[in-house]
Amino acid sequence: MIDIVTEVYYYLRVHRVKDNGLIFRLHALTTVLILTFSFIISSKLVVGNPIECLHTRDIPVEAFNAYCWIHSTYLITGAMLEATGAYKNMVAPGVVSSFENLQLDRLHRLGNDSMPSFGRKIRHVKYYQWVVFVLIFQAILFYTPRWLWKGWEGGKIHALMMDLDIGLCSEVEKKQKKKMLLDYLWENLRYHNWWAYRYYLCEVLALLNVVGQMFLMNRFFDGAFLTFGIDVLRFLESDQEDRVDPMIYVFPRMTKCTFYKYGVSGEVERHDAVCILPLNVVNEKIYVFLWFWFLFLGVLSFMTVLYRIIIIFSPRTRVYLLRLRFRLVRREAVETIVRRSKVGDWFLLYMLGENLDTVIYRDVMHELANKLASRHHHSVPGIKGELQEA
């Protein structure tokens, strides 16, 4: 885990080599955020003990707290809405005395329709001991697409740069390096598709990761996460006396716990306690943020995948993007290169343009275009004379 954090730290720093796009950077940032959240939750300096149960002194406090933390606590789901008025002695949403709950349940079974059937509807709250581990697992998943691309990229961009991003080397050295770069591009033209498609595959995996994690969180929180952010916004805009606070429903601050032990006569004794979960005050804020952040990442990742599909099937778009990003390169040169190469070559040239000195990149593109045109017995207008002058 330390290796992942270190790697992400170095990755987020400003690098000379730009071998990835915005999606990978945002996913790496998400990895850092989630690992930070897991550290906050696991630190007792934030909220102290994660659970504190109030009970009789017949049982040691540490034993009762540990039991309720391990075996989960519970709520009466029908008592979540205070405005129903069905529970007169409710200390918190979902927390009601067992006696009153059983009495209401018995009255309902006897046919008293004026009493709501809230009894025995128990929701066990058992996720909290797993939150830290799930967050770490999520962080690993978010870093996986970047890790895959780093292995598949293999340092190609850095090797082809040859310090041409600085542009301050001697003319002889610059000419030699430009020739080496041009020779590589010429000899390996139309052989970069698989390299580019692996990058696009990682972007698809990034999209699937975000969508999959939304459903993972929904399963983790018993079907309450997919609409969690929307429910929070609706609650903020509505009369709070008529709705259950979704943050309290998913992350209750107070629950109940039942502890059984043998008494002095050998009979089983039941001990009920009210448990306070101060950690959920932090959990609810974290997951509200993650809901909106995942939504943002999902939309952006989906748009990126659509953008890649358009690039693959539209050479005209590839010409437009190169012209838009690198204005020093003549349009005739860009059209020649795109027309006589494949999408993988375009992707490599675009990545090189992000890293090379603009003037050097212009010269390389013009020479490559002229070489491609010469192979078909004509030259690119306006470029041949320019190269001779250079």
XYZ file of C-alpha atoms in Angstrom:
390
model
C 0.000 0.000 0.000
C 2.904 2.361 0.711
C 4.248 1.626 -2.771
C 0.896 2.613 -4.319
C 0.752 5.874 -2.355
C 4.359 6.688 -3.337
C 3.692 5.897 -6.968
C 0.544 8.029 -7.024
C 2.424 10.888 -5.356
C 5.123 10.880 -8.029
C 2.480 10.491 -10.704
C 0.541 13.565 -9.589
C 3.625 15.751 -9.608
C 4.385 17.882 -12.643
C 6.251 15.639 -15.074
C 8.159 16.398 -18.230
C 6.596 13.415 -19.976
C 2.850 13.580 -20.642
C 1.930 10.001 -21.476
C -1.722 10.030 -20.412
C -4.835 12.151 -20.398
C -7.162 13.896 -17.982
C -9.132 10.768 -17.106
C -6.074 8.950 -15.750
C -5.053 11.986 -13.725
C -8.510 12.304 -12.192
C -8.561 8.594 -11.364
C -5.144 8.902 -9.718
C -6.454 11.882 -7.755
C -9.444 9.753 -6.721
C -7.035 7.096 -5.465
C -5.312 9.673 -3.264
C -8.644 11.019 -1.987
C -9.989 7.577 -1.096
C -6.776 6.563 0.664
C -6.935 9.830 2.603
C -10.536 9.075 3.601
C -9.565 5.580 4.745
C -6.779 7.064 6.886
C -9.189 9.581 8.428
C -11.748 6.889 9.252
C -9.163 4.553 10.754
C -7.666 7.301 12.915
C -9.097 7.579 16.411
C -7.853 11.160 16.566
C -10.853 12.232 14.439
C -13.853 10.859 16.329
C -12.346 8.820 19.150
C -13.822 5.354 19.611
C -15.944 4.276 16.605
C -18.744 3.008 18.881
C -19.911 3.845 22.402
C -22.746 1.823 23.957
C -24.796 2.908 26.997
C -25.843 -0.040 29.156
C -25.905 -1.428 32.664
C -22.614 -1.846 34.470
C -23.010 -5.643 34.767
C -20.897 -6.018 31.632
C -17.503 -4.362 31.074
C -17.719 -1.373 28.730
C -14.952 -2.623 26.460
C -16.607 -6.048 26.095
C -20.012 -4.564 25.238
C -18.551 -2.116 22.717
C -16.466 -4.841 21.075
C -19.468 -7.189 20.859
C -21.702 -4.566 19.249
C -18.945 -3.498 16.848
C -18.320 -7.068 15.708
C -21.881 -8.429 15.652
C -23.521 -5.244 14.303
C -26.265 -3.041 15.731
C -29.805 -2.569 14.461
C -32.656 -0.103 13.881
C -36.425 -0.333 13.771
C -37.028 0.838 10.209
C -40.633 1.786 10.859
C -39.489 4.219 13.540
C -37.248 6.216 11.248
C -39.901 8.892 10.619
C -40.715 10.781 13.795
C -43.718 12.534 12.238
C -45.739 9.311 12.212
C -46.309 9.701 15.920
C -46.518 5.936 16.301
C -43.645 5.808 18.762
C -43.990 8.064 21.776
C -40.720 7.148 23.475
C -38.257 7.347 20.617
C -34.830 8.755 21.530
C -33.568 8.891 17.927
C -34.826 7.897 14.460
C -35.078 4.128 14.413
C -34.281 3.723 18.124
C -37.291 2.668 20.195
C -37.791 0.452 23.227
C -38.189 -3.242 22.499
C -41.271 -3.405 24.707
C -43.100 -0.717 22.750
C -42.120 -2.249 19.459
C -43.480 -5.641 20.466
C -46.670 -4.075 21.821
C -47.374 -2.310 18.529
C -46.671 -5.477 16.622
C -49.057 -7.438 18.834
C -51.835 -4.850 18.397
C -51.432 -4.968 14.639
C -51.702 -8.750 14.582
C -54.898 -8.514 16.647
C -56.477 -6.417 13.908
C -56.047 -2.862 15.173
C -55.497 -1.148 11.810
C -54.907 2.218 13.447
C -51.541 0.942 14.584
C -48.878 0.752 11.844
C -47.173 -2.573 11.306
C -43.722 -1.367 12.316
C -42.902 -4.187 14.687
C -40.152 -6.658 13.916
C -38.961 -4.635 10.892
C -35.334 -4.614 11.902
C -32.468 -3.282 9.796
C -29.076 -4.506 10.882
C -26.247 -1.980 10.584
C -23.165 -4.092 9.985
C -21.155 -2.346 7.268
C -19.135 0.041 9.434
C -16.353 -2.360 10.377
C -15.692 -2.934 6.662
C -15.625 0.681 5.445
C -11.840 1.124 5.671
C -11.127 -2.117 3.820
C -13.672 -1.344 1.098
C -12.182 2.129 0.601
C -8.696 0.653 0.176
C -10.088 -1.862 -2.320
C -11.745 0.991 -4.222
C -8.494 2.943 -4.306
C -6.711 -0.053 -5.856
C -9.436 -0.382 -8.491
C -9.155 3.297 -9.398
C -5.411 3.019 -9.876
C -5.568 -0.177 -11.960
C -6.244 1.445 -15.416
C -3.292 3.810 -14.943
C -1.088 0.917 -13.780
C -2.018 -1.145 -16.842
C -1.277 1.705 -19.241
C 2.047 2.417 -17.563
C 3.101 -1.172 -18.234
C 1.795 -1.207 -21.802
C 3.223 2.220 -22.686
C 6.676 0.974 -21.736
C 8.332 4.395 -21.751
C 7.896 4.829 -25.516
C 7.110 8.555 -25.338
C 10.080 9.274 -23.080
C 12.409 7.307 -25.367
C 11.230 9.125 -28.494
C 11.528 12.548 -26.873
C 15.334 12.369 -26.621
C 15.344 15.705 -24.741
C 13.757 17.421 -27.742
C 11.243 19.015 -25.414
C 13.878 21.539 -24.317
C 15.046 22.632 -27.761
C 18.323 24.120 -26.438
C 20.741 21.496 -27.733
C 23.251 22.215 -30.495
C 22.111 22.254 -34.108
C 24.129 19.149 -34.949
C 22.670 17.192 -32.028
C 19.187 18.489 -32.770
C 19.469 17.444 -36.415
C 20.673 13.955 -35.471
C 17.866 13.430 -32.963
C 15.224 14.691 -35.387
C 16.537 12.287 -38.011
C 16.399 9.391 -35.536
C 12.824 10.290 -34.612
C 11.809 10.665 -38.236
C 13.416 7.326 -39.145
C 11.495 5.591 -36.365
C 8.186 7.134 -37.448
C 8.845 6.254 -41.082
C 9.902 2.654 -40.455
C 7.106 1.918 -37.956
C 4.312 3.789 -39.673
C 0.962 1.955 -39.480
C 2.236 -0.301 -36.667
C 0.991 1.640 -33.636
C -2.670 0.671 -33.630
C -2.392 -1.987 -30.947
C -0.401 0.416 -28.744
C -3.091 3.094 -29.071
C -5.984 0.662 -28.625
C -4.538 -0.467 -25.297
C -4.689 3.143 -24.149
C -8.319 3.363 -25.284
C -9.018 0.066 -23.515
C -7.713 1.560 -20.266
C -10.099 4.498 -20.702
C -12.985 2.048 -21.176
C -11.855 0.222 -18.031
C -11.875 3.557 -16.201
C -15.507 4.072 -17.221
C -16.479 0.526 -16.227
C -14.682 0.995 -12.920
C -16.691 4.099 -11.997
C -20.025 2.526 -12.977
C -19.130 -0.745 -11.267
C -18.130 1.020 -8.063
C -21.472 2.824 -7.928
C -23.213 -0.565 -7.973
C -20.673 -1.985 -5.524
C -21.470 0.790 -3.060
C -25.175 0.261 -3.661
C -24.800 -3.394 -2.703
C -22.606 -2.501 0.259
C -25.249 -0.125 1.651
C -28.233 -2.427 0.992
C -29.505 -0.659 -2.119
C -29.381 2.890 -0.713
C -26.386 4.345 -2.586
C -27.458 4.723 -6.234
C -29.937 7.471 -5.354
C -28.106 8.668 -2.238
C -27.036 12.074 -3.575
C -30.446 12.749 -5.125
C -32.172 11.798 -1.862
C -29.910 14.173 0.071
C -30.740 17.057 -2.290
C -34.461 16.314 -2.074
C -34.283 16.205 1.697
C -32.558 19.585 1.841
C -35.313 21.112 -0.304
C -38.290 19.510 1.478
C -39.956 19.891 4.851
C -37.658 17.884 7.093
C -40.527 16.827 9.337
C -42.101 14.878 6.503
C -39.071 12.953 5.300
C -36.400 10.655 6.658
C -32.939 12.156 6.461
C -31.185 9.795 3.995
C -27.832 10.416 5.669
C -29.234 9.261 9.011
C -31.002 6.313 7.368
C -27.820 5.058 5.669
C -25.411 6.273 8.368
C -27.328 6.293 11.666
C -25.686 8.110 14.545
C -27.561 6.110 17.200
C -28.595 2.441 17.050
C -29.506 -0.431 19.343
C -27.601 -3.535 20.352
C -28.647 -6.634 22.287
C -26.158 -8.617 24.359
C -26.943 -12.070 25.759
C -25.113 -13.711 28.652
C -25.681 -16.261 31.363
C -26.867 -14.969 34.732
C -25.990 -16.277 38.174
C -28.832 -18.840 38.003
C -27.719 -20.177 34.627
C -30.515 -18.482 32.724
C -29.850 -16.395 29.624
C -30.032 -12.682 30.362
C -30.764 -10.077 27.710
C -29.137 -6.668 27.878
C -30.302 -3.936 25.515
C -28.143 -0.885 24.899
C -28.225 2.293 22.880
C -25.054 2.687 20.826
C -23.639 5.936 19.493
C -21.728 5.737 16.193
C -19.722 8.989 15.979
C -17.791 7.611 12.999
C -20.927 7.830 10.856
C -20.834 11.620 11.079
C -17.623 11.382 9.053
C -18.838 8.506 6.865
C -21.910 10.369 5.651
C -19.866 13.381 4.520
C -17.344 11.169 2.748
C -19.954 9.198 0.826
C -22.000 12.232 -0.138
C -18.838 13.651 -1.684
C -17.959 10.317 -3.329
C -21.461 10.033 -4.828
C -21.159 13.355 -6.634
C -17.498 12.738 -7.492
C -18.299 9.311 -8.986
C -21.132 10.877 -10.963
C -18.763 13.532 -12.339
C -16.109 10.938 -13.196
C -18.680 8.673 -14.816
C -20.032 11.421 -17.085
C -16.534 12.590 -18.014
C -15.332 9.026 -18.664
C -18.374 8.315 -20.847
C -17.746 11.464 -22.885
C -14.086 10.459 -23.271
C -15.049 7.028 -24.620
C -17.440 8.661 -27.118
C -14.632 11.038 -28.096
C -12.311 8.085 -28.763
C -14.934 6.325 -30.883
C -15.337 9.452 -33.022
C -11.551 9.705 -33.428
C -11.279 6.066 -34.540
C -13.951 6.352 -37.237
C -13.451 9.968 -38.373
C -10.148 10.939 -40.066
C -11.514 14.448 -40.549
C -11.795 14.810 -36.762
C -8.194 13.690 -36.365
C -7.085 16.370 -38.826
C -9.124 19.001 -36.990
C -7.705 18.064 -33.582
C -4.098 18.159 -34.777
C -4.663 21.516 -36.419
C -6.434 22.857 -33.330
C -3.702 21.753 -30.943
C -0.591 22.360 -33.087
C -1.144 25.443 -35.174
C 2.448 25.687 -36.438
C 1.965 22.545 -38.519
C 0.539 23.241 -41.979
C -2.879 21.854 -42.769
C -1.586 20.157 -45.937
C 0.994 18.268 -43.871
C -1.577 17.147 -41.319
C -3.970 15.947 -44.035
C -1.204 14.018 -45.771
C -0.114 12.280 -42.568
C -3.646 11.394 -41.448
C -4.603 10.149 -44.924
C -1.572 7.869 -45.229
C -1.406 6.559 -41.660
C -3.635 4.826 -39.117
C -5.272 5.966 -35.924
C -2.431 4.524 -33.831
C 0.098 6.696 -35.683
C -2.126 9.720 -35.142
C -2.299 8.982 -31.420
C 1.492 8.639 -31.152
C 2.046 11.882 -33.078
C -0.480 13.683 -30.874
C 1.278 12.464 -27.723
C 4.641 13.488 -29.137
C 3.267 16.932 -29.898
C 2.294 17.257 -26.242
C 5.918 16.654 -25.229
C 8.235 18.017 -27.940
C 9.330 21.586 -28.523
C 6.769 23.174 -30.854
C 9.270 24.198 -33.542
C 10.999 20.799 -33.544
C 7.634 19.068 -33.697
C 6.625 21.234 -36.644
C 9.807 20.328 -38.536
C 9.342 16.606 -37.866
C 5.725 16.687 -39.012
C 6.587 18.597 -42.192
C 9.460 16.246 -43.047
C 7.276 13.195 -42.404
C 4.491 14.608 -44.559
C 6.883 15.419 -47.401
C 8.411 11.952 -47.200
C 4.979 10.352 -47.381
C 4.033 12.544 -50.320
C 7.314 11.835 -52.121
C 6.623 8.135 -51.927
C 3.573 8.835 -54.090
C 5.580 11.027 -56.519
C 4.422 14.447 -55.363
C 5.333 16.907 -52.595
C 3.290 18.801 -50.076
C 2.833 22.423 -51.279
C 4.766 25.002 -49.289
C 6.762 22.520 -47.238
C 9.617 21.452 -49.494
C 11.011 24.976 -49.859
C 10.594 25.572 -46.159
C 12.634 22.478 -45.307
C 15.380 23.467 -47.679
C 15.652 26.868 -46.003
C 15.847 25.200 -42.589
